[in-house]
Every structure is written in C-alpha cells, then in structure tokens.
mmCIF file of C-alpha atoms in Angstrom:
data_model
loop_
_atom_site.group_PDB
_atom_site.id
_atom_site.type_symbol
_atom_site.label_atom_id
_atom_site.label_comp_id
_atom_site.label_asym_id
_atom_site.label_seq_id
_atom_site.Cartn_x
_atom_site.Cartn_y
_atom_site.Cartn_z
ATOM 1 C CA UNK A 1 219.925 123.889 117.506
ATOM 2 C CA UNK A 2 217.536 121.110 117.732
ATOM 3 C CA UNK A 3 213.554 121.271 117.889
ATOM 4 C CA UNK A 4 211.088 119.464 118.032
ATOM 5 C CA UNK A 5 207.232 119.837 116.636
ATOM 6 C CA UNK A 6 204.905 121.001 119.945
ATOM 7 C CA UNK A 7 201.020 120.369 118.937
ATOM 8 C CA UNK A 8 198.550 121.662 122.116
ATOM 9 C CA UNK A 9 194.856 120.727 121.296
ATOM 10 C CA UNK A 10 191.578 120.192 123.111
ATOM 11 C CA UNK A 11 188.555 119.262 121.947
ATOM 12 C CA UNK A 12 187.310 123.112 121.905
ATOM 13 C CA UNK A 13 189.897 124.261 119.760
ATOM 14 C CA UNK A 14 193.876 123.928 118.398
ATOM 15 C CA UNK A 15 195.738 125.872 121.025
ATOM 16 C CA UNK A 16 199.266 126.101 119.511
ATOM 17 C CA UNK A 17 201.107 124.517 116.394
ATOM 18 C CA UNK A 18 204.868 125.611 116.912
ATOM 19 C CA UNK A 19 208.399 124.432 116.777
ATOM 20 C CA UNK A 20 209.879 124.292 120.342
ATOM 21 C CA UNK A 21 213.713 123.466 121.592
ATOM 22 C CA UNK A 22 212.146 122.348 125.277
ATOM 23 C CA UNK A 23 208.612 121.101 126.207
ATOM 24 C CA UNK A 24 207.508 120.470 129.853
ATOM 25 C CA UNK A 25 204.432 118.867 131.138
ATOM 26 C CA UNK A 26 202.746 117.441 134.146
ATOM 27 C CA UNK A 27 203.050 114.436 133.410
ATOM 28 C CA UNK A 28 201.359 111.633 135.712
ATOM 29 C CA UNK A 29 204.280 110.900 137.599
ATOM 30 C CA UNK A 30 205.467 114.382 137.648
ATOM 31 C CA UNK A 31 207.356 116.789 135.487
ATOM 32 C CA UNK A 32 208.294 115.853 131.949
ATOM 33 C CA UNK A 33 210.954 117.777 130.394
ATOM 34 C CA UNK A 34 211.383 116.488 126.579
ATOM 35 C CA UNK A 35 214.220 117.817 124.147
ATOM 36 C CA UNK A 36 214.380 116.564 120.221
ATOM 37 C CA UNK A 37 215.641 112.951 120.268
ATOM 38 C CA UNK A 38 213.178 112.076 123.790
ATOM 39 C CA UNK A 39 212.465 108.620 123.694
ATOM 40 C CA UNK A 40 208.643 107.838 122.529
ATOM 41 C CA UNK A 41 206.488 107.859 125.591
ATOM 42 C CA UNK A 42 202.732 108.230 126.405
ATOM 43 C CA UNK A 43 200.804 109.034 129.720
ATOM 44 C CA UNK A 44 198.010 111.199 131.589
ATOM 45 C CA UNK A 45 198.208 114.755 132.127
ATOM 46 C CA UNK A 46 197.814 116.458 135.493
ATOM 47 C CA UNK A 47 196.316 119.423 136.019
ATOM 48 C CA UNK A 48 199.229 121.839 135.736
ATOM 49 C CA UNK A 49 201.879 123.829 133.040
ATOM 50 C CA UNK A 50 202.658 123.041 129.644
ATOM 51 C CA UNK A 51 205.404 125.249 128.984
ATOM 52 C CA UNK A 52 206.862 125.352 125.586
ATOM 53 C CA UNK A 53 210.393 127.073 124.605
ATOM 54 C CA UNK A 54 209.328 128.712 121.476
ATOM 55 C CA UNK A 55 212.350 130.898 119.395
ATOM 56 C CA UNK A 56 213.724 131.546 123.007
ATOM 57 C CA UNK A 57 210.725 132.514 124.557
ATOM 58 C CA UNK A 58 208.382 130.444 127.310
ATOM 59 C CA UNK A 59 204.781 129.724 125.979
ATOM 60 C CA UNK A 60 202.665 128.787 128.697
ATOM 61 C CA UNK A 61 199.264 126.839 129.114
ATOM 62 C CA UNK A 62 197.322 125.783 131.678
ATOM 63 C CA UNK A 63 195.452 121.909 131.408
ATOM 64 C CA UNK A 64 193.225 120.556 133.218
ATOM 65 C CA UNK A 65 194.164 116.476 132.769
ATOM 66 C CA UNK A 66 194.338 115.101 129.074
ATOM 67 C CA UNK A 67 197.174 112.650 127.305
ATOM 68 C CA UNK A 68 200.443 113.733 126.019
ATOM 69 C CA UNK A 69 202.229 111.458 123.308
ATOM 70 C CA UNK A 70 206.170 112.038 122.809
ATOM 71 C CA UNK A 71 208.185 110.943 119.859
ATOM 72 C CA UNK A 72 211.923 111.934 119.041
ATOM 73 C CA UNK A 73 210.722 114.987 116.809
ATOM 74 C CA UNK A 74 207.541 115.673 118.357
ATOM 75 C CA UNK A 75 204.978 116.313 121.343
ATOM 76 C CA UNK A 76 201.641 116.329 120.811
ATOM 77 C CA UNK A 77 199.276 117.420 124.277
ATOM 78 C CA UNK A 78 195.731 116.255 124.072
ATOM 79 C CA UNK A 79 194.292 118.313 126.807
ATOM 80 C CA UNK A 80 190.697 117.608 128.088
ATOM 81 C CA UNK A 81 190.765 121.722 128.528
ATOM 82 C CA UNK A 82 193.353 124.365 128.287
ATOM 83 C CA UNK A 83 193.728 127.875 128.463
ATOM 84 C CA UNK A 84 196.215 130.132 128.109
ATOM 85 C CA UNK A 85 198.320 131.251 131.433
ATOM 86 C CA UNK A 86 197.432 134.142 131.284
ATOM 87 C CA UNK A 87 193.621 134.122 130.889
ATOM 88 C CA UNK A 88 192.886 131.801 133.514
ATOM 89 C CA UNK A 89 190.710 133.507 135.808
ATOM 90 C CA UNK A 90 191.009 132.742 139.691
ATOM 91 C CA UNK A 91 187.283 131.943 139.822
ATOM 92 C CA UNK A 92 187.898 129.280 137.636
ATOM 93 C CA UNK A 93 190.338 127.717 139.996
ATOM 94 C CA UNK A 94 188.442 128.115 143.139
ATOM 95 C CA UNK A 95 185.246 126.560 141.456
ATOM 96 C CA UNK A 96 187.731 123.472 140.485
ATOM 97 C CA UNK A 97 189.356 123.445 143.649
ATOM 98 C CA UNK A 98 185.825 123.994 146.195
ATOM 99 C CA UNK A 99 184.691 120.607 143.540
ATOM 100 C CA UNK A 100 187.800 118.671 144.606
ATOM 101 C CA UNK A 101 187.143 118.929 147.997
ATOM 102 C CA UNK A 102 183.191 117.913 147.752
ATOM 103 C CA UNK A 103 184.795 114.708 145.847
ATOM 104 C CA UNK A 104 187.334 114.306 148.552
ATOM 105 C CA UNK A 105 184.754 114.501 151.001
ATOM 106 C CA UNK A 106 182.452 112.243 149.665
ATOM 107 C CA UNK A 107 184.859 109.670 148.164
ATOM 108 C CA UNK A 108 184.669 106.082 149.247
ATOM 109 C CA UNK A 109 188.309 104.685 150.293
ATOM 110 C CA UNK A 110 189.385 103.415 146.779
ATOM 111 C CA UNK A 111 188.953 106.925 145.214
ATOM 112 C CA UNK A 112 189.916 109.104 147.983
ATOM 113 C CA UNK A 113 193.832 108.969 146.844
ATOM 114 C CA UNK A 114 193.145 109.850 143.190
ATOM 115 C CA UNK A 115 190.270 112.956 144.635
ATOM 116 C CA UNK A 116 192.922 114.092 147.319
ATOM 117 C CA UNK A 117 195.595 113.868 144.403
ATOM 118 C CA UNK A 118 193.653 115.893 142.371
ATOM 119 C CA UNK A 119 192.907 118.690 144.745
ATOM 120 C CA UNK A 120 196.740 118.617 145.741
ATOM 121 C CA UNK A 121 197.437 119.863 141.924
ATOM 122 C CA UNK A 122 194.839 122.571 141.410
ATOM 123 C CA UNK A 123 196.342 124.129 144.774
ATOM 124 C CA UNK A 124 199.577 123.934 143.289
ATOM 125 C CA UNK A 125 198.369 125.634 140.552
ATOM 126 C CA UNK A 126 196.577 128.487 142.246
ATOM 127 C CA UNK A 127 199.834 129.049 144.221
ATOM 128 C CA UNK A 128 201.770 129.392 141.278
ATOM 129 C CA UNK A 129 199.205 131.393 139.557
ATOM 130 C CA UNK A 130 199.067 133.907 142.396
ATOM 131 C CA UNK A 131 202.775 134.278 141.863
ATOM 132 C CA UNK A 132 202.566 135.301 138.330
#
C-alpha cells in the first residue's frame, strides 16, 4: 500500500512524525483529504481535525489555524497550536469560542466575515468534541 510522510508541528513542540496511508485537514476552503501521489499544494489551516491514518488506525489532533504544505510523498502541518483530541479540555473551547464572539461583536464590516467565520469553526468543533 502506499504512504505518505505526515509531520504535525507547532511552535511548542513536534506533535507526530509518522507514516500515514490518508491525511485530512481543514483546509481553508474546507476538508482536504490527501493520499501518496496528492498534487503539491499549500494553504491556511482552520481551526478543526487533522486526522491521520496511521498502520490502520485514526490519529487525531486538534489545531487551532496554522499552514499545511502537501507534496506527492508528504504532508507537513504547521499548526499555530495543537493538541491532541483527546486532551482538549472543553474550557479551552468555550474561552476560544466566548473570544470569537467579543471579535464578532466588535468587528468593523471588513473583518466581521473572517470573525463570524472563525466562531462558525470552533462551534463545529465543540459539537464534534461533545460527540466523542
């Protein structure tokens, strides 16, 4: 079968170094699934999943925006922070979520999409979470 290198790092610390068959990430327009031969491609991360299909199993991460670079034999997430699934604390996403709203409040009209897109994702995420 074929794989792929998966690198997760932030600037706290090197969160996994693995070989993966599957990688997904929240990619600024939405979900990116990316299999060994992807064609190379670069953008923003959303606040979200990076799941990584590791001998068969699901890894999963949580990041909070960052970049993610693909290449035929390799992904490599550069996450401005990332934890674990599961050891992210629901406090932590109601802090991030009640500071979305502040910023959608007080946004002026050329920011409000981005703020309101923003507070859209960490909802997401808190729904899913509470699912787990």
């Amino acid at each position: 079968m074929a794989t792929l290198q998966f690198d997760l790092v932030s600037p706290e610390r090197n969160m996994a170094s693995a070989v993966a068959t599957l990688v997904v990430v929240p990619g600024a327009d939405g979900e990116l699934g990316i299999m060994p031969g992807h064609a190379p491609y670069l953008t923003t991360l959303r606040p979200g999943i990076v799941t990584a299909t590791v001998d068969g199993a699901e890894q999963r991460f949580v990041v909070f925006g960052g970049f993610v670079e693909v290449s035929p034999s390799s992904v490599s997430v550069l996450a401005e922070e990332v934890h674990p699934f599961s050891e992210l604390e629901p406090h932590t996403l109601e802090e991030r979520i009640k500071d979305a709203e502040e910023a959608v409040a007080t946004s002026d009209d050329d920011d409000v999409h981005r703020h309101a897109q923003h507070l859209l994702d960490l909802r997401t995420l808190k729904s899913y979470r509470a699912q787990a």
